[in-house]
Short mmCIF file of C-alpha atoms in Angstrom, two decimals:
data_model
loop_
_atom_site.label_atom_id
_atom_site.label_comp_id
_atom_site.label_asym_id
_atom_site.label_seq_id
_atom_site.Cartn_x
_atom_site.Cartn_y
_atom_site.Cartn_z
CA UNK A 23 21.21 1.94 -2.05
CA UNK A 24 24.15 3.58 -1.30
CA UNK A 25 25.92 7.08 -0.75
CA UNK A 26 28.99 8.16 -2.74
CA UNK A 27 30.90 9.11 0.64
CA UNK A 28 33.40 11.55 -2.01
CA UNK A 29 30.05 13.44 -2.82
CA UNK A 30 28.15 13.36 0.39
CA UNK A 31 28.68 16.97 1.68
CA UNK A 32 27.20 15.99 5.25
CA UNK A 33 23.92 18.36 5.59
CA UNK A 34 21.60 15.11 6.49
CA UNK A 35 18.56 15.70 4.25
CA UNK A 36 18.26 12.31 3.53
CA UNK A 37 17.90 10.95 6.82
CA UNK A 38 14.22 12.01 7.59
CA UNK A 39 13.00 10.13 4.14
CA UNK A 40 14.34 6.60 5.05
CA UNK A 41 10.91 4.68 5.73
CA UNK A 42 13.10 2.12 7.30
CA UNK A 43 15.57 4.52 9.15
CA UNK A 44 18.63 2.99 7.33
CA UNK A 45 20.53 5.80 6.93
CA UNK A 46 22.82 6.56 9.66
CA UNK A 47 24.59 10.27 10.07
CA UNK A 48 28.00 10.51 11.15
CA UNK A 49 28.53 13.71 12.54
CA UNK A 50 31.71 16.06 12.35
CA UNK A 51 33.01 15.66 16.23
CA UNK A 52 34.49 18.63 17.69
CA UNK A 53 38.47 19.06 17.29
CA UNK A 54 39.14 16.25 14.73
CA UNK A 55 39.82 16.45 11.55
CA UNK A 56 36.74 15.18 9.50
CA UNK A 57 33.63 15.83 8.19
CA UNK A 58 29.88 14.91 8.64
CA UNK A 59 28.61 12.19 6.19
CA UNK A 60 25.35 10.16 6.23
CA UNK A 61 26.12 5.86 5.09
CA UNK A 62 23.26 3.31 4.74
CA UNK A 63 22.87 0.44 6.48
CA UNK A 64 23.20 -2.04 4.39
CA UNK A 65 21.29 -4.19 6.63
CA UNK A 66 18.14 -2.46 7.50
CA UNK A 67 18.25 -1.07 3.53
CA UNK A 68 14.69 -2.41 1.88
CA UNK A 69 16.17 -0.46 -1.42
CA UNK A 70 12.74 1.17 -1.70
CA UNK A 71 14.51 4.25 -3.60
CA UNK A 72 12.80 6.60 -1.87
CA UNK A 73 15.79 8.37 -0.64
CA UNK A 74 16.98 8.46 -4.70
CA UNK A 75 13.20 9.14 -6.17
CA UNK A 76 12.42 12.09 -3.71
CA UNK A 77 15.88 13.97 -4.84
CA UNK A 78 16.58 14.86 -1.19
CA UNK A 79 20.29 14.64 -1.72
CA UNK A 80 21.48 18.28 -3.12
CA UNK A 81 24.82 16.54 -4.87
CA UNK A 82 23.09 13.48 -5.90
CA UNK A 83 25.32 11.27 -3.84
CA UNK A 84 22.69 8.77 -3.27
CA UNK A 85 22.67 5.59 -5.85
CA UNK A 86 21.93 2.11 -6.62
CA UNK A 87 24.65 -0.36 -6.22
CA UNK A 88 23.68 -3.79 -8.69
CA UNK A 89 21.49 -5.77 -6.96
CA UNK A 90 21.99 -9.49 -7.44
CA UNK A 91 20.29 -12.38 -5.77
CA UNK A 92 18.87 -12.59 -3.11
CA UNK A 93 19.15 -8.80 -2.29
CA UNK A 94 16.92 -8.06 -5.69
CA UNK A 95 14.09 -9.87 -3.32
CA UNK A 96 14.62 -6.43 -0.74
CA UNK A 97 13.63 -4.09 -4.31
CA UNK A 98 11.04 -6.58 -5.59
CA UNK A 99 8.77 -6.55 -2.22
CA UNK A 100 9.45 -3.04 -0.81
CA UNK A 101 9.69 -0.45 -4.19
CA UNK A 102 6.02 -0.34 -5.77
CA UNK A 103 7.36 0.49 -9.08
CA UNK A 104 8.99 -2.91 -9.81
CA UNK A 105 6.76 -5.81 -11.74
CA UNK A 106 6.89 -8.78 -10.09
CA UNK A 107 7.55 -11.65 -12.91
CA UNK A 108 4.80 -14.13 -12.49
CA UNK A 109 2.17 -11.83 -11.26
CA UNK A 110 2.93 -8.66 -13.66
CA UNK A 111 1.17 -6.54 -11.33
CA UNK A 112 3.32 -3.60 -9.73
CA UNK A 113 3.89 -3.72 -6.22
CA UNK A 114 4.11 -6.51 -3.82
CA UNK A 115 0.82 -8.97 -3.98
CA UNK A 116 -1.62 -9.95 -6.60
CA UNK A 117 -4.98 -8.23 -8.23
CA UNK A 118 -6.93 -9.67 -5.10
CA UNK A 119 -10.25 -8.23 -4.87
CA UNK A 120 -9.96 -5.47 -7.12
CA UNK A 121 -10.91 -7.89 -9.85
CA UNK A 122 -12.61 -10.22 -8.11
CA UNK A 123 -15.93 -8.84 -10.25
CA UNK A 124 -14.48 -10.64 -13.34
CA UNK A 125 -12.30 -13.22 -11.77
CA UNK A 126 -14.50 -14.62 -9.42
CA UNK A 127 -11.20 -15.30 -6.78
CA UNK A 128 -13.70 -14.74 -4.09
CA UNK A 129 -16.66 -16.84 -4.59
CA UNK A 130 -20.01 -16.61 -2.28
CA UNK A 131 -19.07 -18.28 0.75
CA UNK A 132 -15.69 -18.27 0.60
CA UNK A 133 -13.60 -15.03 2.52
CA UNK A 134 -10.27 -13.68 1.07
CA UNK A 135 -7.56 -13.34 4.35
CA UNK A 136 -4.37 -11.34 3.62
CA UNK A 137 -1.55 -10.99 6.56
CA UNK A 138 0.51 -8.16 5.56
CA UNK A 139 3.66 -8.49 7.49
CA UNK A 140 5.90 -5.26 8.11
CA UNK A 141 3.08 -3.22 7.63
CA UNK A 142 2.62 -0.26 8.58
CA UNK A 143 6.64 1.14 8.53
CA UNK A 144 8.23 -1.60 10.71
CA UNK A 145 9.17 -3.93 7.40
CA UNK A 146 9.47 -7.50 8.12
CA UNK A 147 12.27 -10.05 7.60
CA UNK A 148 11.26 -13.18 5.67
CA UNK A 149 12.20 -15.19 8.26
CA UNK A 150 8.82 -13.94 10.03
CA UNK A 151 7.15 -14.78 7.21
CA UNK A 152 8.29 -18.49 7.27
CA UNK A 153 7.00 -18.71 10.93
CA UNK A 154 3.60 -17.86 10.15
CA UNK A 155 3.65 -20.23 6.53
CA UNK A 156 4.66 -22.98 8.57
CA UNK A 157 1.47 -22.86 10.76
CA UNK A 158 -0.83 -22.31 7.68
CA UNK A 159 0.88 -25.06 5.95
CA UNK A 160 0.03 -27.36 8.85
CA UNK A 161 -3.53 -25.97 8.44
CA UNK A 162 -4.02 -27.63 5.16
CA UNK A 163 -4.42 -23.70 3.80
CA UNK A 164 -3.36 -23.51 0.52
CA UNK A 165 -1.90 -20.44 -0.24
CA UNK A 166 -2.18 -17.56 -2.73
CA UNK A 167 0.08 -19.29 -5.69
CA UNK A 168 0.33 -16.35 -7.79
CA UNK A 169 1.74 -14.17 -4.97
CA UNK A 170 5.27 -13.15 -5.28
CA UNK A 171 5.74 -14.52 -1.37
CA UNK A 172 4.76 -17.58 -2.18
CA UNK A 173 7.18 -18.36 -4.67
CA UNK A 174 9.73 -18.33 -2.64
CA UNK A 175 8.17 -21.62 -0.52
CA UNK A 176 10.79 -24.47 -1.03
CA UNK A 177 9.12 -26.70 0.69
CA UNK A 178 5.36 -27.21 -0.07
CA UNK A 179 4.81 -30.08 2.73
CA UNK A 180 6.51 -27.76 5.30
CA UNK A 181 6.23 -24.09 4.38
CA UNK A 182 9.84 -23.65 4.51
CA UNK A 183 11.05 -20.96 2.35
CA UNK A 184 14.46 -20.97 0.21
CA UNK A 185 17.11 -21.13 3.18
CA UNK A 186 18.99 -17.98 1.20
CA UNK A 187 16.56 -15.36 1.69
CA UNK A 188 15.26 -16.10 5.53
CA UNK A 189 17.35 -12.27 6.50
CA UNK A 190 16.32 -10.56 3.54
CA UNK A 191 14.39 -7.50 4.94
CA UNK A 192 11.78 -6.22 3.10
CA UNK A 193 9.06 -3.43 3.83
CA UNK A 194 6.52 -5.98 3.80
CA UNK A 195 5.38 -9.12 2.38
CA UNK A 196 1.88 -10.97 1.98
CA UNK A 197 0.45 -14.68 3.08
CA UNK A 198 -2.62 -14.57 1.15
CA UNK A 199 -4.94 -17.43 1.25
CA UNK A 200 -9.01 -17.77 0.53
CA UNK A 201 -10.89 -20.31 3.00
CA UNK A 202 -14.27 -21.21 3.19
CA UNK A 203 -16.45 -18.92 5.76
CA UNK A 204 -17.16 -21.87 7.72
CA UNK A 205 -13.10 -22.30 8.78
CA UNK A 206 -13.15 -18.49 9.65
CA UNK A 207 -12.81 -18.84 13.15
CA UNK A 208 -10.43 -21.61 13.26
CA UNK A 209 -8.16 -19.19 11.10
CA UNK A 210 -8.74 -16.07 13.19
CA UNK A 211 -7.84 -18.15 16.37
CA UNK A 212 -4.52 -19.01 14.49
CA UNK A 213 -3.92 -15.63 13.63
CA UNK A 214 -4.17 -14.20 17.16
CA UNK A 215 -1.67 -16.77 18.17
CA UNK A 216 0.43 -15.77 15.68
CA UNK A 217 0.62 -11.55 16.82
CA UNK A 218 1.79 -13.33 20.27
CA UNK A 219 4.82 -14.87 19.03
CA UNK A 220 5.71 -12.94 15.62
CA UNK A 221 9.05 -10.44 15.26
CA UNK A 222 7.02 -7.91 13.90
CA UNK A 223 3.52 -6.74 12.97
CA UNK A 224 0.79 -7.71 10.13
CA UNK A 225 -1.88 -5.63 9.40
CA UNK A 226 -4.72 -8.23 8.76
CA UNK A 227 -7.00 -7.71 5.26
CA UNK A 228 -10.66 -9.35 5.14
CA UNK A 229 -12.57 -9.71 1.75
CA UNK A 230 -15.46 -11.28 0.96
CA UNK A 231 -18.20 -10.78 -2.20
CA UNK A 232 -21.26 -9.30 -1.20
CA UNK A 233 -24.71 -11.09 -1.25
CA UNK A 234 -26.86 -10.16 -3.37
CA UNK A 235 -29.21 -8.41 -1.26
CA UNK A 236 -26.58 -6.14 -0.27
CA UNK A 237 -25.33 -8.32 3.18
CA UNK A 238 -21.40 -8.65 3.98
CA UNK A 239 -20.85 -11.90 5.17
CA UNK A 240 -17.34 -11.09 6.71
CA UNK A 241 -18.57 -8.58 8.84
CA UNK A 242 -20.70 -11.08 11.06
CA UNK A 243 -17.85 -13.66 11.37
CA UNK A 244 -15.34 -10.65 12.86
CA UNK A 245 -17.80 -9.83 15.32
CA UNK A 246 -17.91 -13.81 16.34
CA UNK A 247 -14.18 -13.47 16.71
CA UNK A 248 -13.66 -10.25 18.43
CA UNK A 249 -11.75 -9.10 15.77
CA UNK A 250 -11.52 -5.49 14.65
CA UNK A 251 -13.20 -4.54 11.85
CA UNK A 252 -12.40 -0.81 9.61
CA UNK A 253 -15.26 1.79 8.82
CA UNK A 254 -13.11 2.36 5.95
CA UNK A 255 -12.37 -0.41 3.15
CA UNK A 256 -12.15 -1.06 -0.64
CA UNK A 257 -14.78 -1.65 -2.55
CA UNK A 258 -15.04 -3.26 -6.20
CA UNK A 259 -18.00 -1.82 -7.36
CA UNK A 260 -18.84 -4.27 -9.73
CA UNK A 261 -17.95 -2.63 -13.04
CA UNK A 262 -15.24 -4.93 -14.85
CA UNK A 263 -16.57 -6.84 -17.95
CA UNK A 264 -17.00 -9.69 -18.91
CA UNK A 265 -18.80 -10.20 -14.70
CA UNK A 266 -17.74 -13.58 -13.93
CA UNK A 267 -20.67 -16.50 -13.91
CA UNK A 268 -19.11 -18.97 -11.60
CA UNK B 11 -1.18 -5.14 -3.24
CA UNK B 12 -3.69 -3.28 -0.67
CA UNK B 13 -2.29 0.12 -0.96
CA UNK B 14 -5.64 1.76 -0.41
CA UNK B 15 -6.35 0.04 2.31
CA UNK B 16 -5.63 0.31 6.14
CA UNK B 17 -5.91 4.32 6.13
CA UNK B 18 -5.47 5.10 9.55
CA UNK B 19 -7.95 7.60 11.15
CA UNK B 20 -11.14 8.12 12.82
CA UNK B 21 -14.73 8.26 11.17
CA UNK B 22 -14.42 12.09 11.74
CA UNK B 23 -10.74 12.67 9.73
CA UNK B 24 -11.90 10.13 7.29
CA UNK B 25 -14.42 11.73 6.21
CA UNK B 26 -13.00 13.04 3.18
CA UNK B 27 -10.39 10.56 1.85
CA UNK B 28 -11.62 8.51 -0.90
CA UNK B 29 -9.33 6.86 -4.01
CA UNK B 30 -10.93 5.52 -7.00
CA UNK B 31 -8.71 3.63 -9.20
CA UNK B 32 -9.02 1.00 -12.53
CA UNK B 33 -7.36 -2.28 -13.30
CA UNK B 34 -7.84 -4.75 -15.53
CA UNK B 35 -7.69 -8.27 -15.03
CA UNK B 36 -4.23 -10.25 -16.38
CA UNK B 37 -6.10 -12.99 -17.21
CA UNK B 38 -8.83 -11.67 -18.66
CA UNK B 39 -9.48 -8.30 -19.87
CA UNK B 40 -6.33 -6.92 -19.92
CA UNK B 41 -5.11 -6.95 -23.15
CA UNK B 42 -6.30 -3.73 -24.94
CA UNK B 43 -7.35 -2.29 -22.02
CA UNK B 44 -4.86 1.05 -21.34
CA UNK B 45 -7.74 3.06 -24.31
CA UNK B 46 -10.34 2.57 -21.51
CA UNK B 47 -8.37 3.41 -18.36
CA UNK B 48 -7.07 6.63 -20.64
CA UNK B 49 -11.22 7.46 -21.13
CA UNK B 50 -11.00 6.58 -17.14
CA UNK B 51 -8.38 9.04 -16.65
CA UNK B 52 -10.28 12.06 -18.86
CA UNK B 53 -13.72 11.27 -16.86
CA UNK B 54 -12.10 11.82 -13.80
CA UNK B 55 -9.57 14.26 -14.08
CA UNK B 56 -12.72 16.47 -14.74
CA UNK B 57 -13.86 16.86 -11.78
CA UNK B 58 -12.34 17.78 -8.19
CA UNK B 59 -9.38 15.85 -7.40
CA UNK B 60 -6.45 15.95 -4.92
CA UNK B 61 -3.66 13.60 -6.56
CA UNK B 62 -3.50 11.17 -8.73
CA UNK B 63 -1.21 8.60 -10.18
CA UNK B 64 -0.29 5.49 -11.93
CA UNK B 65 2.06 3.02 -10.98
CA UNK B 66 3.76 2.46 -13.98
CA UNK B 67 4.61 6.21 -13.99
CA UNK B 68 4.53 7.53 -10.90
CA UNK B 69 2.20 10.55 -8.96
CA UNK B 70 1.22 14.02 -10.51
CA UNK B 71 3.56 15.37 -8.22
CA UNK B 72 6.78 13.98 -9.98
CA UNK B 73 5.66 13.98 -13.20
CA UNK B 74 3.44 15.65 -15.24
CA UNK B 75 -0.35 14.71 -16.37
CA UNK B 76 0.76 14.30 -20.55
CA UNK B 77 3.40 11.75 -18.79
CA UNK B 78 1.15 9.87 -16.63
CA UNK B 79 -2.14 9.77 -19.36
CA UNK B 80 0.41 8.72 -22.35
CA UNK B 81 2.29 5.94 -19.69
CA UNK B 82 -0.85 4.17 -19.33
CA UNK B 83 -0.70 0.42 -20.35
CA UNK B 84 -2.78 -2.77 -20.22
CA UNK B 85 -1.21 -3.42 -16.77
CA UNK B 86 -1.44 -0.24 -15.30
CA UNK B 87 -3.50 0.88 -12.31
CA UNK B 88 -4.71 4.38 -12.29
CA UNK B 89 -5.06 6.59 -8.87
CA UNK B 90 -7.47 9.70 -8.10
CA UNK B 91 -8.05 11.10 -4.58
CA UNK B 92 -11.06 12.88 -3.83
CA UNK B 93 -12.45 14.48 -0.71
CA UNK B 94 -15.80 15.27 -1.49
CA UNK B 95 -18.09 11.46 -1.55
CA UNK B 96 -20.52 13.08 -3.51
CA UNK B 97 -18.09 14.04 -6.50
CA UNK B 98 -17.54 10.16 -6.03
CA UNK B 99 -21.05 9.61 -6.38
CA UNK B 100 -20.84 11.30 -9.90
CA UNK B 101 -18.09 9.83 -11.02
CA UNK B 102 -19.75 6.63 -10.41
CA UNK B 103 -22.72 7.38 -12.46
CA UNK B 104 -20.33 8.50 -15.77
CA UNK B 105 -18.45 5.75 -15.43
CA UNK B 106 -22.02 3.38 -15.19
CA UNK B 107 -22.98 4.90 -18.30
CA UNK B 108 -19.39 4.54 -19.93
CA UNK B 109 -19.10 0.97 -19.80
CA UNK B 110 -15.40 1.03 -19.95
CA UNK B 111 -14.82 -2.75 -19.13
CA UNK B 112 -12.15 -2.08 -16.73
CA UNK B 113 -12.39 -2.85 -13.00
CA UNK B 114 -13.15 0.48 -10.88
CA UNK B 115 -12.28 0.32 -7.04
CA UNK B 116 -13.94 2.77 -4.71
CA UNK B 117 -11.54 3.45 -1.10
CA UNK B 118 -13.25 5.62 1.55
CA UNK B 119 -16.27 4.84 4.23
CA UNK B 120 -17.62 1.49 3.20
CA UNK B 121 -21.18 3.51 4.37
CA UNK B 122 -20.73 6.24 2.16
CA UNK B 123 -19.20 4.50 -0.67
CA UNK B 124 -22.57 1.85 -0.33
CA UNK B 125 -24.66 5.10 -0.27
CA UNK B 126 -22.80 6.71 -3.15
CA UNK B 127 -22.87 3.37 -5.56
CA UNK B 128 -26.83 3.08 -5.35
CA UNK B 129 -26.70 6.58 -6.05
CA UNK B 130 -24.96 5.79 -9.48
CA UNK B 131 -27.60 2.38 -9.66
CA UNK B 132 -24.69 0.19 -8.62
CA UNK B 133 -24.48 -2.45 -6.45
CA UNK B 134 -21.15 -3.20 -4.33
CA UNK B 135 -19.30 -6.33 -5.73
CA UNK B 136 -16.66 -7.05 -3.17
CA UNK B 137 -15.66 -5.56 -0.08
CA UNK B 138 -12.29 -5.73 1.62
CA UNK B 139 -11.90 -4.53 5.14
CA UNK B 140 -9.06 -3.78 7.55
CA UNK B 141 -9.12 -6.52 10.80
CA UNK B 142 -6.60 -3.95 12.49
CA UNK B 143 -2.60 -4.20 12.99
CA UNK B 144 -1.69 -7.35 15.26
CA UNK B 145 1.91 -7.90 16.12
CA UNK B 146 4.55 -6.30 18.00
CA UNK B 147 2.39 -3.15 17.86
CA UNK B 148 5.40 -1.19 20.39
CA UNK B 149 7.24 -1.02 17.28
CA UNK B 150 4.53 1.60 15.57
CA UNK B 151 4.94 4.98 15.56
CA UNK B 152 2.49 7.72 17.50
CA UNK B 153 -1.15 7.04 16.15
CA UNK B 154 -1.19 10.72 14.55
CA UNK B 155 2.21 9.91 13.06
CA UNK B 156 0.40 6.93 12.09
CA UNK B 157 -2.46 8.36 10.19
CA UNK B 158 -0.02 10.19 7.94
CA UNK B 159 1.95 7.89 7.04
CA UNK B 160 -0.72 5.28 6.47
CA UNK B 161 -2.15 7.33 3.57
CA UNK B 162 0.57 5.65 1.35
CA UNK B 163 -0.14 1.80 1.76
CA UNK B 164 3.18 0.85 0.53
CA UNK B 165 4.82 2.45 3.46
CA UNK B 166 7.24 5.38 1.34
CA UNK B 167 6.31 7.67 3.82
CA UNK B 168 8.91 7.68 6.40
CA UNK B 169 7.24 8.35 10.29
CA UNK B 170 10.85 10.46 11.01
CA UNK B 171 9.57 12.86 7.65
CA UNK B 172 6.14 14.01 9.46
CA UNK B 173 8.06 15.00 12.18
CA UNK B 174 10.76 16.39 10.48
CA UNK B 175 8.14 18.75 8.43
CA UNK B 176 5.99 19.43 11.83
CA UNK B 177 9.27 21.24 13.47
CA UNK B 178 9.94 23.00 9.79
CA UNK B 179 6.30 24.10 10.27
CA UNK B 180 6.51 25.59 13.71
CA UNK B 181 10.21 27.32 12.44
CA UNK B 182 8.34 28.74 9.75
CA UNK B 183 10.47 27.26 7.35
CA UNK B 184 7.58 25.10 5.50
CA UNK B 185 3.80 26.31 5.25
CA UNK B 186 1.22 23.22 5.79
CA UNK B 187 0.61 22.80 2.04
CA UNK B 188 4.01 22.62 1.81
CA UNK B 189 4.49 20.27 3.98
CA UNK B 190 1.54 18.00 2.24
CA UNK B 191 3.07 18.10 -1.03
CA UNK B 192 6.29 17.38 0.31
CA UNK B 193 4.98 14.11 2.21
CA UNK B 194 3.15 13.14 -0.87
CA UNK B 195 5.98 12.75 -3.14
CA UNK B 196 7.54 9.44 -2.36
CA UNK B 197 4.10 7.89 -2.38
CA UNK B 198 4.54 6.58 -6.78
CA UNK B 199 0.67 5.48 -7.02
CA UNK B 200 -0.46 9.26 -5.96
CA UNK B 201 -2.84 8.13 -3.19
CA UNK B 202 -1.50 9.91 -0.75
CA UNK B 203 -4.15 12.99 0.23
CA UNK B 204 -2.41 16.15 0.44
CA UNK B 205 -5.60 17.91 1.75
CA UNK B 206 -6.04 15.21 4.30
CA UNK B 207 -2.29 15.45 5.55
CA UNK B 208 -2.60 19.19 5.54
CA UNK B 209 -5.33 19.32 8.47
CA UNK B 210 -4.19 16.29 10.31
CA UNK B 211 -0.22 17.86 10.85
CA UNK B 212 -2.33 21.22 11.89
CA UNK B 213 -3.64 18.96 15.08
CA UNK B 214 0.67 18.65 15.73
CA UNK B 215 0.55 22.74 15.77
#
């Protein structure tokens, strides 16, 4: 995003809509001879479009520059509205469990683990990202092929990702993976290693199908691990058709 | 993505927050599928709803509800808060006896929603839960901030925007439903609760 500095007439209404605080205000100093202006930071710009969708500029001063590669990656993993080609779902990861009653991603005994870097409001660089592929990679986890985040891997041996887009920020990005319950706790232990030594934060997502007499198998292995757990979740409740018979 | 997911809050201020939304499945049901999220749409826009939304439109708040129900295509995914878990409950049951083909996601209290789907004579498929925020945590905002902001889970809804709108509050310059709509318009999908945001900037008062 930018702001047409000709148009900007200084009042700073932007400022408070920037998830990602990119846009700085320059304000009028005392005794010289120039005005207050807000600029983005280029830098620490996800080009969500919030500050263009909302309208908060009154002169419409606020617009979007072309966006060529790899910038387009900043747009692609941080405004909901674009389609990511490959996955065609809006937004910035795959269908996951919301269709996991026809897909049948998430088989019994198998648990669905999503690491949501930059989330909540602190975006992520994919740099970060990298780190944490690297160790998965090592793992022998295969990892979610149809997610946007994956496709950037250039390296499938190593996790590295394309060397071009390691200081892309973004407002967040997702490793997802499905592992077998019975390497749950080997993968938790990773993941609190990880939250030691990453740049940012991950929120941490935990599916699994439920048994049919109504048990969640997750929940048990979260308690093993310490791990927190919500009282609030998602929950597919079973109505997509044709149900998958895998 | 999880956008409905990793609502921050305690049992007591989540008490009435739920989304119920539709997809269909790329690879499976998709095609023909935005004539059975529109009968999803009419169902629930019957009964008692907060916001609503669709990502390929955008939220009730920017745009009308001709533009949103008309937008809907095969690949769309279509938003309604609610507060009230038994109005969930009801929807549940129409949309048992529709049959519409389309997956239906319940957000909310994994409890209540349980509850709620035997109610309708469903059983849960597949549950996702939060494991928490790990990380360099220092880098979050204020947990109230937090709870706000949270409500969109594609992070539109800048921390420094709550606060901005809690001192336009206490001026007198912006009334608290003001102030909900207001925080609910960058978030496209419209599953950001108004209501919800309303009594939880009242605790910044």
């Amino acid at each position: 995003m930018l702001i047409r500095k000709e148009t900007c007439i200084g009042c700073g209404k932007c400022v408070p809509y920037c998830p990602m605080e990119a846009i700085i205000f320059h304000k009028k100093r005392k005794g010289k001879k120039e005005r207050s202006f807000a600029e983005i930071d280029l830098s620490e710009c996800v080009e969500c479009s919030v500050c263009l969708r909302t309208g908060a500029c009154p002169t419409d001063a606020i617009y979007e520059q072309e966006l060529g590669w790899p910038r387009i990656l900043r747009k692609a993993f941080s405004d909901p509205l674009y389609v990511h080609e490959g996955t065609d779902v809006p937004g910035r990861g795959t269908e996951e469990m919301k269709t996991n009653d026809v897909t049948g991603r998430y088989p019994d005994g198998y648990i669905g683990i999503g690491m949501e870097l930059g989330r909540p409001g602190t975006g992520t660089r994919f740099r970060d990202a990298e780190e944490l592929i690297k160790r998965l990679v090592k793992m022998g986890i295969t990892l979610e092929p149809h997610n946007p985040l994956t496709q950037l891997i250039a390296d499938a041996v190593t996790g590295e990702l394309r060397r071009e887009v390691l200081e892309e920020k973004v407002l967040s990005a997702i490793v997802e993976f499905t592992i077998p319950v019975e390497k749950a706790q080997e993968v938790f232990s990773v993941i609190r290693e990880t939250a030691t030594e990453i740049g940012t934060v991950f929120s941490l997502d935990l599916i699994c199908k439920v048994a049919p007499n109504g048990d969640i198998p997750i929940i048990a292995e979260v308690e093993k691990a310490g791990l927190e757990r919500s009282l609030n979740g998602k929950v597919n409740v079973g109505l997509g058709r044709p149900a998958f018979n895998g | 993505m999880t956008h409905t997911l990793h609502r921050a809050g305690t049992d007591r201020n989540l008490r009435e927050d739920f989304i119920v939304f539709t997809m269909a499945a790329k690879t499976v049901n998709a095609k023909g599928s935005a004539g059975k999220m529109r009968k999803f749409f009419e169902i629930l826009e019957k009964h008692d709803w907060v916001n609503c939304g669709d990502m390929k439109t955008g939220n009730i708040l920017n745009c009308d509800r001709d533009t949103i129900y008309h937008g809907i295509q095969d690949t769309s995914i279509v938003h309604f808060v609610f507060r009230d878990k038994k109005e969930v409950g009801k929807i549940l049951e129409e949309l048992e006896a529709a049959q519409l083909g389309n997956s239906v996601v319940v957000s909310g209290l994994v409890e209540d929603i349980n509850r709620q789907c035997k109610r309708a004579g469903l059983q849960m498929h597949t549950v996702e839960f939060s494991g928490g925020i790990h990380g360099r945590v220092e880098l979050l905002p204020e947990k109230p901030v937090l709870e706000i902001t949270t409500m969109c889970g594609h992070g539109m809804v800048a921390s420094n925007l709550v606060r901005e709108l809690v001192r336009q509050i206490k001026k007198g310059k912006k009334t608290l439903q003001e102030a909900g709509l207001e925080l609910a318009k960058p978030c496209q999908c419209g599953v950001f609760n108004t209501k919800r945001a309303e009594a939880l900037l009242e605790k910044f008062l």
